[in-house]
Amino acid sequence: MRLAPALVPLLALLSACSSDDPGPPAQSTPPVAAANPSVAFMTDVHFENVYGDFKSTQFAGIPTKDGKNATIRTMYAQLTSTRLFNENYFAFRAALDDAYAKGIRLVALPGDYSDDAQPININGIADILKEYQAKGMRFFIAPGNHDPNEPYDDMEAGKNDFLTKDGKEQKVYATANAACKSKDPAVVCSDELMEQGYEKLVAKLADYGFMPNKADLLWETPFTRYANNSYSYDAAVTQGALANRTYEICAEGEGGTYKAAGEAKLGKPYTRCASMIDTSYLVEPVKGVWLLAIDANVFVPNANFDPANPKNFKGYDGAGNAGWNKVLTHKAHLVEWIKSVSARAKLEGKQLMAFSHYPTMDFYANQTDAMKAVFKPGAFQTARVPDAATTAALAATGLRLHVGGHMHFNGTNDYTDGSGNYLANVQSPSLAVYGAAYKIINYKDLDTVDVQTVPLTTVARFNELFPYYQVEYDYLQGSSAAGDAAKRWNRAILDTRSYGDYTRYYFGELSRLRFMDEYWPCEMKEAAMALNAKQMLILSQLQTKVTLAQLKDVPNVVPLTASCAAAGTASGTSVAAAQLATDWADATARADKLASAAGLKLDDFAKITAYDFYGDFHRTVYAGELALRDMGAERVSQYKVLMGAFPAGPATIVRIGDKISDQNPVQVAFQNQFKQVFAIFKGLGSAKPSDHFTIDLKGKKISNANGNGLSFN
């Protein structure tokens, strides 16, 4: 096993170029780049080959009129997933065509370029990359937690929701799956659905950054040592061999040269140690531009790890929630290498663009703590937010610009530490969700970066598969099976006329079918799914002593119930339930004044249905500034009124155990909780610019370059 060698300390790097320094020696006078080419960042493509080949006689997909077979997932599967599985196939081509038409020839893919690294999908995306590479594009891949899904091959994987010509679900698993071994007749067995680990992925995608290209001016890995600091393609090929790109990972942290210090700090030996591949690389594809592709996947050995069989995929935890927090402890060699690369880029005047799959700082516009306090535990995957100490450690490396993905949304944040180190994190949105877009990044000079977001609202052929979904819809509607009835979806999505409209509708359905149950506490879910914006504004002004328990006696005033509350003991001071109508009328008058003061009409707030509201909230979580543009100025103004409408100090909610008491006055829970919801909503929609903006790396600030942008400020 080859362990990571000790990397050169930064001070030594700055004072003298020793023979152990990675890459060519620094120059005393930073040269100006010969050109300022733009780089397109296309993140979380989640490519699935919708016309792939299962190589199975049992099931080939849905026969099409042009002789192909559609190997697609069901619409229900898409509407309950945080990513589309099928239409992003067309979106990816649209993004590539758009970038090519803009003259962009460098494209970075920061992870999750496939859905789970299955051969059918990897072969499909490799064919597309090869096609565009022949036109003059270059591609640079960094791995995500879906590629690989595990560090080593998983021969038991598969999916249970491929669509048949009859509108039903079909299970397709790899041959080592238990269902295949038992010859389950309901299962199609094909190794096209196994999930590939690092070795196979690098072998198949070597031409897209994982290995050097003869045209590169520089290519290195964290482990590279060029003789006399002299770069050559042949030496790079040797250095790029996977046998030369491994480090030791243990359950407790990185091993190798880091193990002794880690064990001393821990007070006991490291356990469950294995050799792991790190596919990170630095490449200079054109003079002056450095692309730093960081493999921030961390697959920590778990309790199932078998030292006698270290390539058993079951012996490692997934990388999805690990991110940069685990990089600091389990891939410490990367942090040292990033420090080295950043210092060399500064000395040599390189335009450094670093990218990995994972965000380097709070990606929820600094709303993470508030979201944790308001929503269900684990809601919105807040476990994936990097710790503040992690962000500080990365800023201390000297890295100034990082592009991340993983969370499927559009956003920007920055951080400056006490020593003046500045780091900007650009979140590139997924092509497979609402807010689908890619980023174009261009250095105007060595300290000024221009970032443009290109939405994919128009995608050719986006509705090509709709006829097959219609068959699925008809089957579900006609089936009396409870399981099928539970999977019925709204057919209106098939009436959408653009990819932008389609993804917007998809996110409304995803919210309804999944997010509301998964993220929102019971009483909050009821309110969000029952009230339109007019009713919300009135309820924000309501002052009544009528309790939730009394709502059953006045069912036509406000569409709420006590179904989520625990039964409490009524006090002797309760007012009659009929009083609610009078109090509601008073609140309506106050709400009308608030709307009028903003130049709006209260009745128009009713146009924002409950479905619109919670869809808008979730769309803003994911798309930020892009979501507000879709809402339009009037709706943004209406939400701003709501954001400022709640009492400064709402009454405290009385609880019985973990439930609200039904003896709370009608407005108390809503005003307390939704004041926080709308504060989060405002924060998400008033974040750092995320559409078109510039980053002043020297001045340490982000400036909006879009004069027409909307905000909740």
PDB file of N, CA and C in Angstrom, residues 114-168:
ATOM      1  N   SER A 114     -23.289  11.374 -13.097  1.00  0.00           N
ATOM      2  CA  SER A 114     -24.155  10.219 -13.351  1.00  0.00           C
ATOM      3  C   SER A 114     -25.079  10.056 -12.160  1.00  0.00           C
ATOM      4  N   ASP A 115     -26.057   9.160 -12.289  1.00  0.00           N
ATOM      5  CA  ASP A 115     -26.963   9.003 -11.159  1.00  0.00           C
ATOM      6  C   ASP A 115     -26.423   8.028 -10.127  1.00  0.00           C
ATOM      7  N   ASP A 116     -25.787   6.958 -10.550  1.00  0.00           N
ATOM      8  CA  ASP A 116     -25.146   6.054  -9.595  1.00  0.00           C
ATOM      9  C   ASP A 116     -24.017   5.260 -10.235  1.00  0.00           C
ATOM     10  N   ALA A 117     -23.419   5.803 -11.264  1.00  0.00           N
ATOM     11  CA  ALA A 117     -22.229   5.218 -11.900  1.00  0.00           C
ATOM     12  C   ALA A 117     -22.483   3.848 -12.527  1.00  0.00           C
ATOM     13  N   GLN A 118     -23.729   3.584 -12.942  1.00  0.00           N
ATOM     14  CA  GLN A 118     -24.028   2.316 -13.607  1.00  0.00           C
ATOM     15  C   GLN A 118     -23.407   2.313 -15.006  1.00  0.00           C
ATOM     16  N   PRO A 119     -22.967   1.156 -15.499  1.00  0.00           N
ATOM     17  CA  PRO A 119     -22.382   1.105 -16.846  1.00  0.00           C
ATOM     18  C   PRO A 119     -23.280   1.702 -17.925  1.00  0.00           C
ATOM     19  N   ILE A 120     -24.590   1.442 -17.853  1.00  0.00           N
ATOM     20  CA  ILE A 120     -25.494   1.957 -18.884  1.00  0.00           C
ATOM     21  C   ILE A 120     -25.459   3.482 -18.929  1.00  0.00           C
ATOM     22  N   ASN A 121     -25.269   4.098 -17.781  1.00  0.00           N
ATOM     23  CA  ASN A 121     -25.253   5.559 -17.722  1.00  0.00           C
ATOM     24  C   ASN A 121     -23.871   6.143 -17.969  1.00  0.00           C
ATOM     25  N   ILE A 122     -22.842   5.518 -17.431  1.00  0.00           N
ATOM     26  CA  ILE A 122     -21.479   6.000 -17.658  1.00  0.00           C
ATOM     27  C   ILE A 122     -21.113   5.880 -19.129  1.00  0.00           C
ATOM     28  N   ASN A 123     -21.482   4.774 -19.754  1.00  0.00           N
ATOM     29  CA  ASN A 123     -21.205   4.620 -21.181  1.00  0.00           C
ATOM     30  C   ASN A 123     -21.964   5.670 -21.987  1.00  0.00           C
ATOM     31  N   GLY A 124     -23.175   5.978 -21.544  1.00  0.00           N
ATOM     32  CA  GLY A 124     -23.977   6.971 -22.255  1.00  0.00           C
ATOM     33  C   GLY A 124     -23.390   8.360 -22.168  1.00  0.00           C
ATOM     34  N   ILE A 125     -22.985   8.779 -20.972  1.00  0.00           N
ATOM     35  CA  ILE A 125     -22.426  10.130 -20.855  1.00  0.00           C
ATOM     36  C   ILE A 125     -21.045  10.199 -21.492  1.00  0.00           C
ATOM     37  N   ALA A 126     -20.304   9.112 -21.454  1.00  0.00           N
ATOM     38  CA  ALA A 126     -18.993   9.103 -22.108  1.00  0.00           C
ATOM     39  C   ALA A 126     -19.142   9.306 -23.613  1.00  0.00           C
ATOM     40  N   ASP A 127     -20.180   8.720 -24.198  1.00  0.00           N
ATOM     41  CA  ASP A 127     -20.421   8.905 -25.634  1.00  0.00           C
ATOM     42  C   ASP A 127     -20.714  10.369 -25.952  1.00  0.00           C
ATOM     43  N   ILE A 128     -21.487  11.029 -25.088  1.00  0.00           N
ATOM     44  CA  ILE A 128     -21.819  12.432 -25.321  1.00  0.00           C
ATOM     45  C   ILE A 128     -20.578  13.309 -25.158  1.00  0.00           C
ATOM     46  N   LEU A 129     -19.791  13.058 -24.116  1.00  0.00           N
ATOM     47  CA  LEU A 129     -18.573  13.842 -23.919  1.00  0.00           C
ATOM     48  C   LEU A 129     -17.613  13.660 -25.091  1.00  0.00           C
ATOM     49  N   LYS A 130     -17.531  12.456 -25.579  1.00  0.00           N
ATOM     50  CA  LYS A 130     -16.651  12.190 -26.729  1.00  0.00           C
ATOM     51  C   LYS A 130     -17.135  12.955 -27.960  1.00  0.00           C
ATOM     52  N   GLU A 131     -18.445  12.999 -28.126  1.00  0.00           N
ATOM     53  CA  GLU A 131     -19.031  13.714 -29.269  1.00  0.00           C
ATOM     54  C   GLU A 131     -18.683  15.197 -29.223  1.00  0.00           C
ATOM     55  N   TYR A 132     -18.830  15.811 -28.059  1.00  0.00           N
ATOM     56  CA  TYR A 132     -18.547  17.241 -27.953  1.00  0.00           C
ATOM     57  C   TYR A 132     -17.051  17.517 -27.890  1.00  0.00           C
ATOM     58  N   GLN A 133     -16.302  16.577 -27.387  1.00  0.00           N
ATOM     59  CA  GLN A 133     -14.847  16.740 -27.393  1.00  0.00           C
ATOM     60  C   GLN A 133     -14.331  16.797 -28.826  1.00  0.00           C
ATOM     61  N   ALA A 134     -14.971  16.027 -29.706  1.00  0.00           N
ATOM     62  CA  ALA A 134     -14.574  16.034 -31.118  1.00  0.00           C
ATOM     63  C   ALA A 134     -14.840  17.392 -31.765  1.00  0.00           C
ATOM     64  N   LYS A 135     -15.728  18.178 -31.150  1.00  0.00           N
ATOM     65  CA  LYS A 135     -16.037  19.515 -31.665  1.00  0.00           C
ATOM     66  C   LYS A 135     -15.103  20.575 -31.084  1.00  0.00           C
ATOM     67  N   GLY A 136     -14.222  20.154 -30.168  1.00  0.00           N
ATOM     68  CA  GLY A 136     -13.254  21.086 -29.610  1.00  0.00           C
ATOM     69  C   GLY A 136     -13.434  21.407 -28.146  1.00  0.00           C
ATOM     70  N   MET A 137     -14.409  20.807 -27.478  1.00  0.00           N
ATOM     71  CA  MET A 137     -14.603  21.041 -26.048  1.00  0.00           C
ATOM     72  C   MET A 137     -13.677  20.148 -25.233  1.00  0.00           C
ATOM     73  N   ARG A 138     -13.317  20.623 -24.062  1.00  0.00           N
ATOM     74  CA  ARG A 138     -12.580  19.821 -23.091  1.00  0.00           C
ATOM     75  C   ARG A 138     -13.432  19.700 -21.832  1.00  0.00           C
ATOM     76  N   PHE A 139     -13.406  18.527 -21.201  1.00  0.00           N
ATOM     77  CA  PHE A 139     -14.199  18.275 -20.010  1.00  0.00           C
ATOM     78  C   PHE A 139     -13.304  17.872 -18.847  1.00  0.00           C
ATOM     79  N   PHE A 140     -13.667  18.361 -17.654  1.00  0.00           N
ATOM     80  CA  PHE A 140     -12.877  18.103 -16.459  1.00  0.00           C
ATOM     81  C   PHE A 140     -13.824  17.692 -15.337  1.00  0.00           C
ATOM     82  N   ILE A 141     -13.709  16.448 -14.919  1.00  0.00           N
ATOM     83  CA  ILE A 141     -14.643  15.852 -13.968  1.00  0.00           C
ATOM     84  C   ILE A 141     -14.037  15.806 -12.572  1.00  0.00           C
ATOM     85  N   ALA A 142     -14.861  16.124 -11.584  1.00  0.00           N
ATOM     86  CA  ALA A 142     -14.549  15.810 -10.185  1.00  0.00           C
ATOM     87  C   ALA A 142     -15.639  14.863  -9.702  1.00  0.00           C
ATOM     88  N   PRO A 143     -15.309  13.872  -8.897  1.00  0.00           N
ATOM     89  CA  PRO A 143     -16.316  12.883  -8.500  1.00  0.00           C
ATOM     90  C   PRO A 143     -17.292  13.422  -7.468  1.00  0.00           C
ATOM     91  N   GLY A 144     -18.506  12.875  -7.494  1.00  0.00           N
ATOM     92  CA  GLY A 144     -19.510  13.186  -6.494  1.00  0.00           C
ATOM     93  C   GLY A 144     -19.900  11.939  -5.734  1.00  0.00           C
ATOM     94  N   ASN A 145     -20.808  12.078  -4.793  1.00  0.00           N
ATOM     95  CA  ASN A 145     -21.177  10.924  -3.973  1.00  0.00           C
ATOM     96  C   ASN A 145     -22.002   9.894  -4.736  1.00  0.00           C
ATOM     97  N   HIS A 146     -22.455  10.238  -5.953  1.00  0.00           N
ATOM     98  CA  HIS A 146     -23.153   9.259  -6.789  1.00  0.00           C
ATOM     99  C   HIS A 146     -22.225   8.650  -7.838  1.00  0.00           C
ATOM    100  N   ASP A 147     -21.015   9.168  -7.940  1.00  0.00           N
ATOM    101  CA  ASP A 147     -20.079   8.612  -8.917  1.00  0.00           C
ATOM    102  C   ASP A 147     -18.641   8.741  -8.405  1.00  0.00           C
ATOM    103  N   PRO A 148     -18.230   7.788  -7.551  1.00  0.00           N
ATOM    104  CA  PRO A 148     -18.938   6.539  -7.264  1.00  0.00           C
ATOM    105  C   PRO A 148     -19.885   6.650  -6.064  1.00  0.00           C
ATOM    106  N   ASN A 149     -20.898   5.813  -6.087  1.00  0.00           N
ATOM    107  CA  ASN A 149     -21.816   5.711  -4.955  1.00  0.00           C
ATOM    108  C   ASN A 149     -21.134   4.999  -3.794  1.00  0.00           C
ATOM    109  N   GLU A 150     -20.265   4.069  -4.149  1.00  0.00           N
ATOM    110  CA  GLU A 150     -19.389   3.391  -3.192  1.00  0.00           C
ATOM    111  C   GLU A 150     -17.991   3.397  -3.796  1.00  0.00           C
ATOM    112  N   PRO A 151     -16.940   3.294  -2.986  1.00  0.00           N
ATOM    113  CA  PRO A 151     -15.595   3.354  -3.561  1.00  0.00           C
ATOM    114  C   PRO A 151     -15.239   2.138  -4.406  1.00  0.00           C
ATOM    115  N   TYR A 152     -15.940   1.024  -4.155  1.00  0.00           N
ATOM    116  CA  TYR A 152     -15.683  -0.207  -4.906  1.00  0.00           C
ATOM    117  C   TYR A 152     -16.977  -0.731  -5.508  1.00  0.00           C
ATOM    118  N   ASP A 153     -16.851  -1.600  -6.492  1.00  0.00           N
ATOM    119  CA  ASP A 153     -18.002  -2.066  -7.256  1.00  0.00           C
ATOM    120  C   ASP A 153     -19.080  -2.680  -6.371  1.00  0.00           C
ATOM    121  N   ASP A 154     -20.315  -2.317  -6.673  1.00  0.00           N
ATOM    122  CA  ASP A 154     -21.484  -2.879  -6.000  1.00  0.00           C
ATOM    123  C   ASP A 154     -22.247  -3.694  -7.032  1.00  0.00           C
ATOM    124  N   MET A 155     -22.138  -5.013  -6.915  1.00  0.00           N
ATOM    125  CA  MET A 155     -22.775  -5.917  -7.868  1.00  0.00           C
ATOM    126  C   MET A 155     -24.181  -6.313  -7.424  1.00  0.00           C
ATOM    127  N   GLU A 156     -24.689  -5.646  -6.387  1.00  0.00           N
ATOM    128  CA  GLU A 156     -26.032  -5.963  -5.896  1.00  0.00           C
ATOM    129  C   GLU A 156     -27.024  -4.836  -6.171  1.00  0.00           C
ATOM    130  N   ALA A 157     -26.562  -3.771  -6.791  1.00  0.00           N
ATOM    131  CA  ALA A 157     -27.370  -2.563  -6.926  1.00  0.00           C
ATOM    132  C   ALA A 157     -28.460  -2.714  -7.977  1.00  0.00           C
ATOM    133  N   GLY A 158     -29.298  -1.698  -8.062  1.00  0.00           N
ATOM    134  CA  GLY A 158     -30.355  -1.681  -9.061  1.00  0.00           C
ATOM    135  C   GLY A 158     -31.436  -0.686  -8.702  1.00  0.00           C
ATOM    136  N   LYS A 159     -32.454  -0.611  -9.524  1.00  0.00           N
ATOM    137  CA  LYS A 159     -33.583   0.294  -9.310  1.00  0.00           C
ATOM    138  C   LYS A 159     -34.876  -0.494  -9.502  1.00  0.00           C
ATOM    139  N   ASN A 160     -35.911  -0.079  -8.773  1.00  0.00           N
ATOM    140  CA  ASN A 160     -37.176  -0.825  -8.826  1.00  0.00           C
ATOM    141  C   ASN A 160     -38.287  -0.069  -9.536  1.00  0.00           C
ATOM    142  N   ASP A 161     -37.948   0.989 -10.282  1.00  0.00           N
ATOM    143  CA  ASP A 161     -39.001   1.838 -10.826  1.00  0.00           C
ATOM    144  C   ASP A 161     -38.788   2.233 -12.283  1.00  0.00           C
ATOM    145  N   PHE A 162     -38.264   1.310 -13.089  1.00  0.00           N
ATOM    146  CA  PHE A 162     -38.233   1.574 -14.524  1.00  0.00           C
ATOM    147  C   PHE A 162     -39.648   1.414 -15.080  1.00  0.00           C
ATOM    148  N   LEU A 163     -39.946   2.176 -16.114  1.00  0.00           N
ATOM    149  CA  LEU A 163     -41.302   2.202 -16.672  1.00  0.00           C
ATOM    150  C   LEU A 163     -41.439   1.193 -17.804  1.00  0.00           C
ATOM    151  N   THR A 164     -42.533   0.447 -17.776  1.00  0.00           N
ATOM    152  CA  THR A 164     -42.817  -0.516 -18.849  1.00  0.00           C
ATOM    153  C   THR A 164     -43.800   0.093 -19.847  1.00  0.00           C
ATOM    154  N   LYS A 165     -43.983  -0.587 -20.973  1.00  0.00           N
ATOM    155  CA  LYS A 165     -44.908  -0.092 -21.996  1.00  0.00           C
ATOM    156  C   LYS A 165     -46.346  -0.107 -21.510  1.00  0.00           C
ATOM    157  N   ASP A 166     -46.621  -0.843 -20.433  1.00  0.00           N
ATOM    158  CA  ASP A 166     -47.960  -0.910 -19.863  1.00  0.00           C
ATOM    159  C   ASP A 166     -48.174   0.108 -18.746  1.00  0.00           C
ATOM    160  N   GLY A 167     -47.170   0.940 -18.480  1.00  0.00           N
ATOM    161  CA  GLY A 167     -47.301   1.957 -17.448  1.00  0.00           C
ATOM    162  C   GLY A 167     -47.002   1.457 -16.048  1.00  0.00           C
ATOM    163  N   LYS A 168     -46.405   0.293 -15.934  1.00  0.00           N
ATOM    164  CA  LYS A 168     -46.111  -0.301 -14.632  1.00  0.00           C
ATOM    165  C   LYS A 168     -44.632  -0.129 -14.284  1.00  0.00           C
TER     166      LYS A 168
END
